[in-house]
Coordinates of C-alpha atoms and ligand atoms in Angstrom, one line a residue:
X1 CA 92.8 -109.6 69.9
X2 CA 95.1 -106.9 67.8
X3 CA 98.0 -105.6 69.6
X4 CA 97.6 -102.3 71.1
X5 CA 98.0 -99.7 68.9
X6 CA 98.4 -95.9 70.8
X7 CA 95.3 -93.8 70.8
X8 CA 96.6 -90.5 70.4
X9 CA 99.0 -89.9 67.6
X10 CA 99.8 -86.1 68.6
X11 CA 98.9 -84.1 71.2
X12 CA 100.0 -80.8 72.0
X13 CA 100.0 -79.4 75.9
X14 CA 100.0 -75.8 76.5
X15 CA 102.1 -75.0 73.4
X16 CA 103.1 -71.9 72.8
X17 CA 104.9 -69.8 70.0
X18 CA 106.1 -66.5 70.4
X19 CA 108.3 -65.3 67.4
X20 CA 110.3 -61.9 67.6
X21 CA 110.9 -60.6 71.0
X22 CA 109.8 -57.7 73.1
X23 CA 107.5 -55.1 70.8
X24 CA 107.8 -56.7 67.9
X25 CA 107.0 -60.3 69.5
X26 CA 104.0 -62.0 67.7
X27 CA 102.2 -64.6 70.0
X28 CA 101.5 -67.2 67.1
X29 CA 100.2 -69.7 69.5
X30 CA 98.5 -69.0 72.7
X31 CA 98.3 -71.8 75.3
X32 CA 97.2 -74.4 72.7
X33 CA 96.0 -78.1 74.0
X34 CA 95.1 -80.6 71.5
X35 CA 95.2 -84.3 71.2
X36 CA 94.8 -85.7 67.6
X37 CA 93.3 -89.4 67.3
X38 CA 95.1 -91.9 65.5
X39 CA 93.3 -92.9 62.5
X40 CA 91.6 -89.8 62.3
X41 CA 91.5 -86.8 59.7
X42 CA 91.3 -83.8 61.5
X43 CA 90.9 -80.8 60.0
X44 CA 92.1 -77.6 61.2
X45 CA 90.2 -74.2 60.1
X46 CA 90.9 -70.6 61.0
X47 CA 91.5 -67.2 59.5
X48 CA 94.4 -66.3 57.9
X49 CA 97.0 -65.2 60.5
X50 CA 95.4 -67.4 62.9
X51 CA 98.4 -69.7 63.6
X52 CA 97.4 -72.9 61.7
X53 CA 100.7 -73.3 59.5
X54 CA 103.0 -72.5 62.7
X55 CA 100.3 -75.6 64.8
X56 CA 101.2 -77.7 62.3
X57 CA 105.3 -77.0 62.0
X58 CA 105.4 -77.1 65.7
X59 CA 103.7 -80.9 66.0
X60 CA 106.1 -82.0 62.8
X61 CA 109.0 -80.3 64.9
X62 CA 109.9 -78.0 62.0
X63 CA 109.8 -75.8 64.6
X64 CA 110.1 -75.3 68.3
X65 CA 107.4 -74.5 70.7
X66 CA 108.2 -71.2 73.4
X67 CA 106.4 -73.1 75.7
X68 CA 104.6 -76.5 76.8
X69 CA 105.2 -79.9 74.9
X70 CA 104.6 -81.7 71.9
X71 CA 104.3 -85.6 71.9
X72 CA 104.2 -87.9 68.5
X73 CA 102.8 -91.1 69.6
X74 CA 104.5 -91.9 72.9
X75 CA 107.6 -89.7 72.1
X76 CA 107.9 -86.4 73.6
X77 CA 109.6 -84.2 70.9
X78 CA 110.2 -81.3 73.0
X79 CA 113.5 -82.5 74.1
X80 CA 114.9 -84.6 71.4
X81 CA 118.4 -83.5 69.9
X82 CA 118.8 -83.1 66.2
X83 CA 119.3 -86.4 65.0
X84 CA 116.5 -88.2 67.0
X85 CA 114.1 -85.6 66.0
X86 CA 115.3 -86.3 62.2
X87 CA 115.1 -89.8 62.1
X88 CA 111.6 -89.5 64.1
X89 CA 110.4 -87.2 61.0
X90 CA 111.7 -88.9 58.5
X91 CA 110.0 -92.2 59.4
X92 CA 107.2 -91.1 61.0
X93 CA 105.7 -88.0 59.3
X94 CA 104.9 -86.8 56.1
X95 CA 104.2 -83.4 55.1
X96 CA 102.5 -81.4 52.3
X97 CA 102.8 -77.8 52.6
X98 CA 101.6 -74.7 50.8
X99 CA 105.5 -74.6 48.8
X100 CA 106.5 -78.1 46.7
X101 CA 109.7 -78.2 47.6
X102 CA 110.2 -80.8 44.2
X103 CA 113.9 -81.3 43.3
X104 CA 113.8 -80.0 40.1
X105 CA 116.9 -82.3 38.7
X106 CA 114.3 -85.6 39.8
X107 CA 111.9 -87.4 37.6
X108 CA 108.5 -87.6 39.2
X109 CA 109.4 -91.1 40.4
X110 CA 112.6 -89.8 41.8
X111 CA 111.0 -87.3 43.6
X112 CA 108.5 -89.7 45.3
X113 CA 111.6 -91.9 46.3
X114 CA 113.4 -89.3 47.9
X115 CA 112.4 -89.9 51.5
X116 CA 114.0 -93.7 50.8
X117 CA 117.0 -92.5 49.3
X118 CA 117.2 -89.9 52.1
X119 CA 116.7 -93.0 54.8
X120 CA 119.9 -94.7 52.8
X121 CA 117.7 -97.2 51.3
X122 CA 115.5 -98.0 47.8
X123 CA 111.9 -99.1 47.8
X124 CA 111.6 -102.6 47.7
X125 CA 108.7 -104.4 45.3
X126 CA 105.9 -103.8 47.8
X127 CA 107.0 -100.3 48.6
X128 CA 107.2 -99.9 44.9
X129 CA 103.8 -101.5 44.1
X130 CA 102.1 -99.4 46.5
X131 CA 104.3 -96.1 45.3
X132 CA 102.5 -96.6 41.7
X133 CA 99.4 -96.8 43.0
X134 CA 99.0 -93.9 45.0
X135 CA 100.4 -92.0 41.4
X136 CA 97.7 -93.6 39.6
X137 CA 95.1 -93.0 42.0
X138 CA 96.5 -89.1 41.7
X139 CA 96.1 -89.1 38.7
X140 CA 99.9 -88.6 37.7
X141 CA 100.3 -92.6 36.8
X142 CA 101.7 -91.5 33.6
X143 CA 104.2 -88.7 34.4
X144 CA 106.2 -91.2 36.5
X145 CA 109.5 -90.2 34.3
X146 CA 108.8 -86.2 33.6
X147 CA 110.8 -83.2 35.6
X148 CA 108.7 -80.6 37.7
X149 CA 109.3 -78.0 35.2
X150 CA 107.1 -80.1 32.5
X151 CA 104.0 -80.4 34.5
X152 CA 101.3 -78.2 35.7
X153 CA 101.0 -76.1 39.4
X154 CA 98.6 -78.8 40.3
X155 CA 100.4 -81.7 39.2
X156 CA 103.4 -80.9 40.6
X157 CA 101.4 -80.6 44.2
X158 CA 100.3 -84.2 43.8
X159 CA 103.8 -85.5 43.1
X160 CA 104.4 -83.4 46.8
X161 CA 101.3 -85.3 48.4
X162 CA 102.4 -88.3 46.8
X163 CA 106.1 -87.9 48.3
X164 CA 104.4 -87.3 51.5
X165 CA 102.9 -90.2 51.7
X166 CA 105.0 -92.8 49.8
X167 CA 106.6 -94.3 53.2
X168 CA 103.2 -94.4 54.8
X169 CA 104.0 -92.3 57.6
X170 CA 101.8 -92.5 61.0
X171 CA 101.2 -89.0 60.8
X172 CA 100.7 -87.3 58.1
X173 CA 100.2 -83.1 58.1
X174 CA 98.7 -81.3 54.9
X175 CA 98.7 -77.4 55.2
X176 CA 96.0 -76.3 52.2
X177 CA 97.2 -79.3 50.1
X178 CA 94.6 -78.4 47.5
X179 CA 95.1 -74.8 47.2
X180 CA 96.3 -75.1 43.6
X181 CA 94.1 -77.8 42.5
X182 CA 90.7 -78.3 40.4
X183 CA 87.6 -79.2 42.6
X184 CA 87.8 -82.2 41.0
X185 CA 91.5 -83.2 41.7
X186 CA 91.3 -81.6 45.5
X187 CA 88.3 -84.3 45.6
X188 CA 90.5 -87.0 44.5
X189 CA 93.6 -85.7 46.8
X190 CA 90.8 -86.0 49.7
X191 CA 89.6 -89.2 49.3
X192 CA 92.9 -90.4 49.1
X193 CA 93.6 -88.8 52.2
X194 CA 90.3 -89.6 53.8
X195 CA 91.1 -93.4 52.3
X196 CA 94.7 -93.6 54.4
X197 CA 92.8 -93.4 57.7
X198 CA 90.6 -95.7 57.0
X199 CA 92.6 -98.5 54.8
X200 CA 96.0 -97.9 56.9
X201 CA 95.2 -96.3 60.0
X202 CA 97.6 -93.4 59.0
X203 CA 96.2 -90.0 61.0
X204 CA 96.0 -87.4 58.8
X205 CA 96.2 -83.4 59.7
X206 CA 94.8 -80.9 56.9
X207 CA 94.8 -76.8 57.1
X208 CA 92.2 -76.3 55.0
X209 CA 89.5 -72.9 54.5
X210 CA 87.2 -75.3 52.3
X211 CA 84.4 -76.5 54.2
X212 CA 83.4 -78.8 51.3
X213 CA 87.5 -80.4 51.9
X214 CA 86.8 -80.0 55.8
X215 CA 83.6 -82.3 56.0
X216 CA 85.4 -85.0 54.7
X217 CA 87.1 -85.2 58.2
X218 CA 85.7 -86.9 60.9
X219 CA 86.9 -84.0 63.9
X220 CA 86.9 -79.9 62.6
X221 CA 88.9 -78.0 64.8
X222 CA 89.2 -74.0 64.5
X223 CA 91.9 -71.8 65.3
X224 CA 91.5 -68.4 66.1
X225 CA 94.2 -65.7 67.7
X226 CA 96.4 -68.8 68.3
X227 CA 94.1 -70.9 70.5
X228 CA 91.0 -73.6 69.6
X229 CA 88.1 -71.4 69.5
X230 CA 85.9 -74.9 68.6
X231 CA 86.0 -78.1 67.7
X232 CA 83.3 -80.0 66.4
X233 CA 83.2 -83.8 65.1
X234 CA 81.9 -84.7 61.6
X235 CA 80.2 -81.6 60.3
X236 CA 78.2 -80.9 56.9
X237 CA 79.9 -77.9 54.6
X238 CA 76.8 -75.8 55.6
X239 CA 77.0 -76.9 59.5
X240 CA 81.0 -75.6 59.0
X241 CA 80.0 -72.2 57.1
X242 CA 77.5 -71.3 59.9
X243 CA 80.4 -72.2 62.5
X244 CA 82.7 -69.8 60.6
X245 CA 80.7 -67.1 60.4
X246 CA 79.5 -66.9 63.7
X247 CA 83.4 -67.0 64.8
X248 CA 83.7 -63.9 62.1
X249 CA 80.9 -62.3 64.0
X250 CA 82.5 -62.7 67.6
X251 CA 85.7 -61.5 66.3
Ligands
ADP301 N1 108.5 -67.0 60.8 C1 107.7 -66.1 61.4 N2 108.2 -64.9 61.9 C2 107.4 -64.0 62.5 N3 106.1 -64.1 62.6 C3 105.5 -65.2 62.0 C4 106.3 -66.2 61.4 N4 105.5 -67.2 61.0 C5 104.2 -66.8 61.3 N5 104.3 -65.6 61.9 C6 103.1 -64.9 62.5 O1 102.4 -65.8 63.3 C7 101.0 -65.6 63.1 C8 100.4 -66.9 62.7 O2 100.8 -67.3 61.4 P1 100.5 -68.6 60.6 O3 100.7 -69.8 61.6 O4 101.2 -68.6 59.4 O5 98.9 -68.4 60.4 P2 97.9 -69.2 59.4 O6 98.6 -70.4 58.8 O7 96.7 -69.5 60.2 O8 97.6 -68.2 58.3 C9 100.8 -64.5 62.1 O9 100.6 -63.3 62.8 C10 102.1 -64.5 61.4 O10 102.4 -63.2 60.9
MG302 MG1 99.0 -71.0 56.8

């Protein structure tokens, strides 16, 4: 028998997230309770405004929840100070979100390294081995030594996926990874994806308002006024369409 691994890899528990206060407060969140599988991809649907971005800050404790708890694995994050919570994201979660963030000083190969050279240390051959990989399989293989300014919108987003995932986090959160990309290269950024649950056991998180991108996952969850207004497993684009048009309807 394998050693027990942990079955849920996040799981939110009446979260709530207010920002602003008194008649300007904006409930982002509203009561939320979710529990994300580990080795799943989840993907989270919703319409804009909806509070999908600020779900997925609050379980990478980018930011804090007004109320109820947010656990990573077995670790509650609610309460951890400053540097637990660091060390826990730094090790433990990747993220892709809407903005690159690429230092702009940093080859592509620098950029992808950064999360080691942020955790004081340098790739070793394995690490590196699988880091050139997951650039050839994005389709970047051969940009390893170029600056962000000399590549394209959607090249520079796979360099950010590619950072994401270079440390093989647990968990890993995508908010509309493939916004800037061809349907061919947001194909290839979801099989990848898709590929780390299933060859690693990574969980993987993706905002996304594609349903072609959302039936690649195995759970659809949608978001509407800050709570889960349904959540479906495995679901064809057309199955998700119908889903997000009757919510449209209701609204
Ligand atoms: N930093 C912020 N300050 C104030 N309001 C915010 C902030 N971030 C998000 N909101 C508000 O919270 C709600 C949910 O936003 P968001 O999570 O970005 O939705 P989505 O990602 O689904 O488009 C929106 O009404 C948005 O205007
Ligand atoms: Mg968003």
């Amino acid at each position: 028998m394998s050693e027990p691994t942990p079955t849920v890899a996040a799981r939110a528990t009446g979260v709530s997230k207010v920002y602003g206060s008194g008649d300007s407060a904006t409930t982002a969140l509203d009561a939320i309770d979710l529990e994300i599988a580990a080795g799943s991809l989840t993907a989270i649907m919703g319409p804009s405004g909806s509070g999908k971005s600020t779900l997925m800050h609050v379980f990478a404790g980018l930011d804090s929840a007004t109320r109820g708890r947010v656990t990573i694995g077995e670790t509650d994050i609610t309460h951890l100070d400053d540097t637990a919570l660091t060390l826990l994201r730094r090790r433990s979660l990747g993220f892709v979100f809407q903005a690159f963030n690429l230092v702009p000083t940093l080859s592509v190969l620098g950029n992808v390294t950064l999360p080691f050279e942020l955790d004081g240390r340098r790739p070793d051959a394995a690490e590196l081995a699988w880091i050139r990989e997951l650039l050839g399989r994005l389709g970047i293989g051969m940009l390893e030594t170029r600056r962000p300014h000399e590549l394209s919108g959607g090249q520079q987003q796979r360099v950010a996926i590619a950072r994401a995932i270079a440390m093989r986090p647990q968990l890993v959160f995508a908010d509309e990874p493939t916004g800037n990309l061809d349907s061919r290269s947001s194909r290839e950024v979801l099989g990848l994806l898709r590929d780390l649950t299933r060859e690693y056991r990574q969980t993987v998180v993706l905002v996304t308002h594609d349903p072609v991108a959302a039936s690649h996952a195995d759970r659809v969850v949608f978001i509407a006024d800050g709570r889960v207004a349904r959540d479906v497993g495995a679901s064809s684009p057309k199955e998700l369409s119908d889903i997000i048009l009757s919510l449209e309807v209701a609204a």
